[in-house]
Amino acid sequence: MQDLPLWLQKHLSIAYVPGHEFFLSLHVLESPEHHVTRLGWARETLAALPRTLTEKLHYFSAMSSKFLDIMDVLVPWEEMYQHSVEAGLERIQALDANEFAEAMIGPVYHPKQIKQWLEGRTDDVFEQLKPEHRELLRHPLSTKRSFLEFCYDYLPYFQAEERRIEPWLVRAVHEAQEMIAADPIRFLSQVHPRMHVHEDAIHFHKAKTYSFAYQQLSHIHLRVSTYVAPHLLLGIYSDQISVGFPVDVPGTAVKSAIPADFITKMKVFGDPTRTAILKSLLDHPYCTQQLADLHGISEPAVNKHLKLLVDAGFVWSERRGRYVFYRGITSRLEQLAVDLHEFIDMPAPGLTLSDWRK
């Protein structure tokens, strides 16, 4: 591009969106070990949450990809969402059954297929969905009511932390705006180590590489967050994109750069039998007894392997009559490349996110 700095000054913006931070905080509560800069807050908050709220946290997390899909409802060009979390929740309240189901499940299935399921026309693919998704599709409006009730019940816990972090987020927005005005290319190049700014396009290296030519974009939106690290969070909206911008807050310094959940995932592949069990479950659901016969080991041994597979997030279970059936989650395997990248992105022990950008 002939004058990239000028283009960025006109088409790059940064903002604090409370609803965005609200859902990211829920994401961190579901995967606290993965977010080392927020681990202390997550442990304290989880200890304070009532058991019923924690159960709903896990339930709705399974329904909406750990709350990352539902955030896309808060489109970055609508300034109304910058006013409060409630503004974002009101947007969700206004969704009809189809829109809410699509928002919670994410862009995995074609809208026409979701519409057919909502109308009661099920098929083999429907039967293979997670139980949470089948419940959503059978009762979308009551699920929406329950989801919003959960959000409003959790809101006071988030607001207690928001009072502490909001000044830092607002300050980060103003400092970023000054840097964009002075040297937008240098500023944008430091947003994330897997986001690369080139003369004609911007590249994002995730499970696959996403490339966007500037001439095809009308705007790049940055959203500040104290919860987003280490993710390279990318939202794609036709000719606009949004990117999470990590903000460090005093008192949340990194003490360990090795997330416990990453170690658990790597342990899965340290045993050939466990790896073989996972491969079986990616092809077909099985119960413990069937897996024992299939792999020639005892049922207690199968249960031991299944516990680690479930803890690592590679497998989900569902009771059918007297038996519990397990099924592998293909998308979690596809996410492994991102997990490895994020492990490399983690700051070294004692290094703050501010240091990481220098």
CSV table of C-alpha atoms in Angstrom, one decimal, residues 32-272:
chain,number,residue,atom,x,y,z
A,32,PRO,CA,-8.1,-20.6,34.7
A,33,GLU,CA,-4.9,-22.6,34.4
A,34,HIS,CA,-4.4,-21.4,30.8
A,35,HIS,CA,-4.4,-17.8,31.7
A,36,VAL,CA,-1.5,-17.4,34.0
A,37,THR,CA,-1.8,-13.6,34.3
A,38,ARG,CA,-5.3,-14.1,35.6
A,39,LEU,CA,-4.9,-17.3,37.6
A,40,GLY,CA,-5.0,-15.6,41.1
A,41,TRP,CA,-8.2,-13.7,40.3
A,42,ALA,CA,-9.8,-16.8,38.8
A,43,ARG,CA,-9.1,-18.9,41.8
A,44,GLU,CA,-10.5,-16.3,44.2
A,45,THR,CA,-13.6,-15.8,42.1
A,46,LEU,CA,-14.4,-19.5,41.6
A,47,ALA,CA,-14.1,-20.0,45.4
A,48,ALA,CA,-16.6,-17.2,45.9
A,49,LEU,CA,-19.2,-18.3,43.3
A,50,PRO,CA,-22.2,-20.3,44.6
A,51,ARG,CA,-22.2,-24.0,43.5
A,52,THR,CA,-25.2,-23.5,41.3
A,53,LEU,CA,-23.6,-20.6,39.5
A,54,THR,CA,-20.4,-22.7,38.9
A,55,GLU,CA,-22.5,-25.5,37.5
A,56,LYS,CA,-24.2,-23.1,35.1
A,57,LEU,CA,-20.7,-21.7,34.2
A,58,HIS,CA,-19.6,-25.1,33.0
A,59,TYR,CA,-22.9,-25.8,31.2
A,60,PHE,CA,-23.0,-22.7,29.2
A,61,SER,CA,-19.3,-22.8,28.5
A,62,ALA,CA,-19.7,-26.2,26.8
A,63,MET,CA,-22.6,-24.7,24.8
A,64,SER,CA,-20.7,-21.7,23.5
A,65,SER,CA,-17.0,-22.7,23.0
A,66,LYS,CA,-16.0,-21.3,26.4
A,67,PHE,CA,-18.0,-18.1,25.8
A,68,LEU,CA,-15.9,-17.1,22.8
A,69,ASP,CA,-18.7,-17.6,20.2
A,70,ILE,CA,-21.4,-15.5,21.9
A,71,MET,CA,-19.0,-12.5,22.0
A,72,ASP,CA,-19.4,-12.1,18.2
A,73,VAL,CA,-22.9,-10.8,18.8
A,74,LEU,CA,-21.2,-7.6,20.1
A,75,VAL,CA,-20.1,-6.3,16.8
A,76,PRO,CA,-17.2,-3.9,17.2
A,77,TRP,CA,-18.6,-1.0,15.1
A,78,GLU,CA,-21.6,-0.5,17.5
A,79,GLU,CA,-20.5,2.1,20.0
A,80,MET,CA,-23.5,1.4,22.3
A,81,TYR,CA,-21.7,-1.7,23.5
A,82,GLN,CA,-18.9,0.5,24.9
A,83,HIS,CA,-21.3,1.9,27.6
A,84,SER,CA,-21.9,-1.2,29.8
A,85,VAL,CA,-22.2,-4.9,30.1
A,86,GLU,CA,-26.0,-4.5,30.3
A,87,ALA,CA,-26.0,-3.0,26.8
A,88,GLY,CA,-24.4,-6.2,25.5
A,89,LEU,CA,-26.9,-8.4,27.4
A,90,GLU,CA,-29.8,-6.4,26.0
A,91,ARG,CA,-28.5,-7.2,22.5
A,92,ILE,CA,-28.6,-10.9,23.4
A,93,GLN,CA,-32.1,-10.5,24.8
A,94,ALA,CA,-33.2,-9.1,21.4
A,95,LEU,CA,-32.1,-12.2,19.5
A,96,ASP,CA,-34.7,-14.5,18.1
A,97,ALA,CA,-34.5,-18.3,18.5
A,98,ASN,CA,-32.4,-18.8,15.3
A,99,GLU,CA,-30.0,-15.9,16.0
A,100,PHE,CA,-29.4,-17.1,19.6
A,101,ALA,CA,-28.8,-20.7,18.6
A,102,GLU,CA,-26.3,-19.6,15.8
A,103,ALA,CA,-24.6,-17.2,18.3
A,104,MET,CA,-24.1,-19.9,20.9
A,105,ILE,CA,-23.0,-22.7,18.6
A,106,GLY,CA,-20.8,-20.5,16.5
A,107,PRO,CA,-20.0,-20.8,12.7
A,108,VAL,CA,-19.7,-24.6,12.7
A,109,TYR,CA,-22.9,-25.5,10.9
A,110,HIS,CA,-24.7,-23.8,8.1
A,111,PRO,CA,-27.6,-21.6,9.3
A,112,LYS,CA,-30.0,-23.6,7.1
A,113,GLN,CA,-29.1,-26.8,9.0
A,114,ILE,CA,-29.5,-25.1,12.4
A,115,LYS,CA,-32.9,-23.8,11.2
A,116,GLN,CA,-34.0,-27.3,10.3
A,117,TRP,CA,-32.9,-28.6,13.7
A,118,LEU,CA,-34.9,-25.9,15.4
A,119,GLU,CA,-37.9,-26.9,13.4
A,120,GLY,CA,-37.6,-30.4,14.8
A,121,ARG,CA,-36.1,-32.1,11.7
A,122,THR,CA,-33.2,-34.1,13.2
A,123,ASP,CA,-30.7,-36.3,11.5
A,124,ASP,CA,-27.5,-38.3,12.3
A,125,VAL,CA,-25.4,-35.2,12.6
A,126,PHE,CA,-27.9,-33.8,15.2
A,127,GLU,CA,-27.6,-37.0,17.3
A,128,GLN,CA,-23.8,-36.6,17.3
A,129,LEU,CA,-24.0,-33.0,18.7
A,130,LYS,CA,-23.0,-32.4,22.3
A,131,PRO,CA,-25.9,-32.8,24.8
A,132,GLU,CA,-25.8,-29.0,25.5
A,133,HIS,CA,-26.3,-28.2,21.8
A,134,ARG,CA,-29.2,-30.6,21.4
A,135,GLU,CA,-30.9,-29.1,24.5
A,136,LEU,CA,-30.3,-25.6,23.0
A,137,LEU,CA,-31.8,-26.5,19.7
A,138,ARG,CA,-34.8,-28.2,21.3
A,139,HIS,CA,-35.5,-25.3,23.7
A,140,PRO,CA,-33.8,-22.1,22.3
A,141,LEU,CA,-35.9,-19.5,24.0
A,142,SER,CA,-36.0,-21.1,27.5
A,143,THR,CA,-32.2,-21.6,27.1
A,144,LYS,CA,-31.8,-18.0,26.3
A,145,ARG,CA,-33.7,-17.0,29.4
A,146,SER,CA,-31.6,-19.3,31.5
A,147,PHE,CA,-28.4,-18.0,30.0
A,148,LEU,CA,-29.3,-14.3,30.6
A,149,GLU,CA,-30.3,-15.2,34.2
A,150,PHE,CA,-26.9,-16.7,34.7
A,151,CYS,CA,-25.2,-13.7,33.2
A,152,TYR,CA,-27.0,-11.2,35.5
A,153,ASP,CA,-26.3,-13.4,38.5
A,154,TYR,CA,-22.6,-13.4,37.7
A,155,LEU,CA,-22.5,-9.7,36.8
A,156,PRO,CA,-21.8,-8.4,40.4
A,157,TYR,CA,-18.7,-10.7,40.6
A,158,PHE,CA,-17.4,-9.2,37.4
A,159,GLN,CA,-18.2,-5.6,38.4
A,160,ALA,CA,-16.2,-6.0,41.5
A,161,GLU,CA,-13.1,-6.6,39.4
A,162,GLU,CA,-14.2,-4.2,36.7
A,163,ARG,CA,-13.9,-1.3,39.2
A,164,ARG,CA,-10.3,-2.2,39.6
A,165,ILE,CA,-9.3,-2.8,36.0
A,166,GLU,CA,-11.4,-0.2,34.1
A,167,PRO,CA,-9.0,2.7,34.8
A,168,TRP,CA,-6.1,0.7,33.4
A,169,LEU,CA,-8.1,-0.3,30.3
A,170,VAL,CA,-9.2,3.3,29.7
A,171,ARG,CA,-5.7,4.5,30.1
A,172,ALA,CA,-4.4,1.9,27.7
A,173,VAL,CA,-7.0,3.1,25.1
A,174,HIS,CA,-5.8,6.7,25.3
A,175,GLU,CA,-2.1,5.7,25.2
A,176,ALA,CA,-2.7,3.5,22.2
A,177,GLN,CA,-4.6,6.3,20.4
A,178,GLU,CA,-1.5,8.5,20.9
A,179,MET,CA,0.8,5.8,19.5
A,180,ILE,CA,-1.5,5.2,16.5
A,181,ALA,CA,-1.3,8.9,15.7
A,182,ALA,CA,2.5,8.9,16.0
A,183,ASP,CA,3.6,5.6,14.5
A,184,PRO,CA,0.7,3.2,13.6
A,185,ILE,CA,2.8,0.5,11.9
A,186,ARG,CA,5.2,0.1,14.9
A,187,PHE,CA,2.2,0.1,17.3
A,188,LEU,CA,0.2,-2.5,15.4
A,189,SER,CA,3.3,-4.7,14.9
A,190,GLN,CA,3.6,-5.0,18.7
A,191,VAL,CA,0.0,-6.1,19.4
A,192,HIS,CA,0.8,-9.9,19.3
A,193,PRO,CA,3.8,-12.0,18.3
A,194,ARG,CA,1.7,-14.0,15.9
A,195,MET,CA,0.2,-11.0,14.1
A,196,HIS,CA,2.5,-9.7,11.4
A,197,VAL,CA,2.0,-6.4,9.6
A,198,HIS,CA,3.2,-6.2,6.0
A,199,GLU,CA,3.1,-3.5,3.4
A,200,ASP,CA,0.0,-4.9,1.6
A,201,ALA,CA,-1.6,-7.2,4.1
A,202,ILE,CA,-1.9,-8.2,7.7
A,203,HIS,CA,-1.4,-11.9,8.7
A,204,PHE,CA,-2.6,-13.8,11.8
A,205,HIS,CA,-1.0,-17.2,12.6
A,206,LYS,CA,-3.5,-19.4,14.4
A,207,ALA,CA,-4.4,-23.0,13.7
A,208,LYS,CA,-4.2,-21.8,10.1
A,209,THR,CA,-3.0,-18.5,8.7
A,210,TYR,CA,-5.5,-15.7,8.1
A,211,SER,CA,-4.4,-12.9,5.7
A,212,PHE,CA,-6.3,-9.7,5.0
A,213,ALA,CA,-5.3,-7.2,2.3
A,214,TYR,CA,-5.8,-3.7,3.5
A,215,GLN,CA,-7.7,-2.8,0.3
A,216,GLN,CA,-10.3,-5.4,1.3
A,217,LEU,CA,-10.8,-4.0,4.8
A,218,SER,CA,-12.8,-1.0,5.8
A,219,HIS,CA,-11.7,-1.1,9.4
A,220,ILE,CA,-9.5,-2.8,12.0
A,221,HIS,CA,-10.9,-2.7,15.6
A,222,LEU,CA,-8.7,-3.4,18.6
A,223,ARG,CA,-10.4,-4.4,21.9
A,224,VAL,CA,-8.4,-3.9,25.1
A,225,SER,CA,-8.6,-6.7,27.6
A,226,THR,CA,-7.0,-7.9,30.8
A,227,TYR,CA,-8.2,-11.4,30.2
A,228,VAL,CA,-7.3,-12.1,26.6
A,229,ALA,CA,-3.6,-13.1,26.9
A,230,PRO,CA,-2.2,-15.4,25.6
A,231,HIS,CA,-4.9,-15.7,22.9
A,232,LEU,CA,-4.6,-14.1,19.5
A,233,LEU,CA,-8.3,-13.3,19.4
A,234,LEU,CA,-9.5,-12.6,15.9
A,235,GLY,CA,-13.1,-11.6,14.9
A,236,ILE,CA,-14.0,-11.6,11.2
A,237,TYR,CA,-17.0,-9.5,10.1
A,238,SER,CA,-17.1,-9.3,6.3
A,239,ASP,CA,-14.8,-6.4,5.5
A,240,GLN,CA,-14.0,-5.6,9.1
A,241,ILE,CA,-11.9,-7.5,11.7
A,242,SER,CA,-11.4,-7.2,15.5
A,243,VAL,CA,-8.3,-8.1,17.5
A,244,GLY,CA,-7.9,-8.6,21.2
A,245,PHE,CA,-5.3,-6.2,22.7
A,246,PRO,CA,-3.8,-7.5,26.0
A,247,VAL,CA,-3.4,-5.0,28.8
A,248,ASP,CA,-1.3,-5.7,31.9
A,249,VAL,CA,-2.7,-4.7,35.3
A,250,PRO,CA,-0.4,-4.2,38.3
A,251,GLY,CA,-0.8,-7.0,40.8
A,252,THR,CA,-1.3,-9.7,38.2
A,253,ALA,CA,2.4,-10.4,37.3
A,254,VAL,CA,3.2,-13.7,35.7
A,255,LYS,CA,4.7,-16.2,38.2
A,256,SER,CA,4.8,-19.2,35.9
A,257,ALA,CA,4.9,-19.3,32.1
A,258,ILE,CA,3.8,-23.0,31.9
A,259,PRO,CA,0.0,-23.4,32.1
A,260,ALA,CA,-1.1,-26.5,33.9
A,261,ASP,CA,-3.7,-27.3,31.3
A,262,PHE,CA,-1.0,-27.3,28.6
A,263,ILE,CA,0.9,-29.9,30.5
A,264,THR,CA,-2.3,-32.1,30.9
A,265,LYS,CA,-2.9,-32.0,27.2
A,266,MET,CA,0.7,-33.1,26.5
A,267,LYS,CA,0.4,-36.0,28.9
A,268,VAL,CA,-2.4,-37.4,26.8
A,269,PHE,CA,0.0,-38.4,24.1
A,270,GLY,CA,2.6,-39.8,26.5
A,271,ASP,CA,0.9,-43.2,26.5
A,272,PRO,CA,0.3,-45.2,23.3
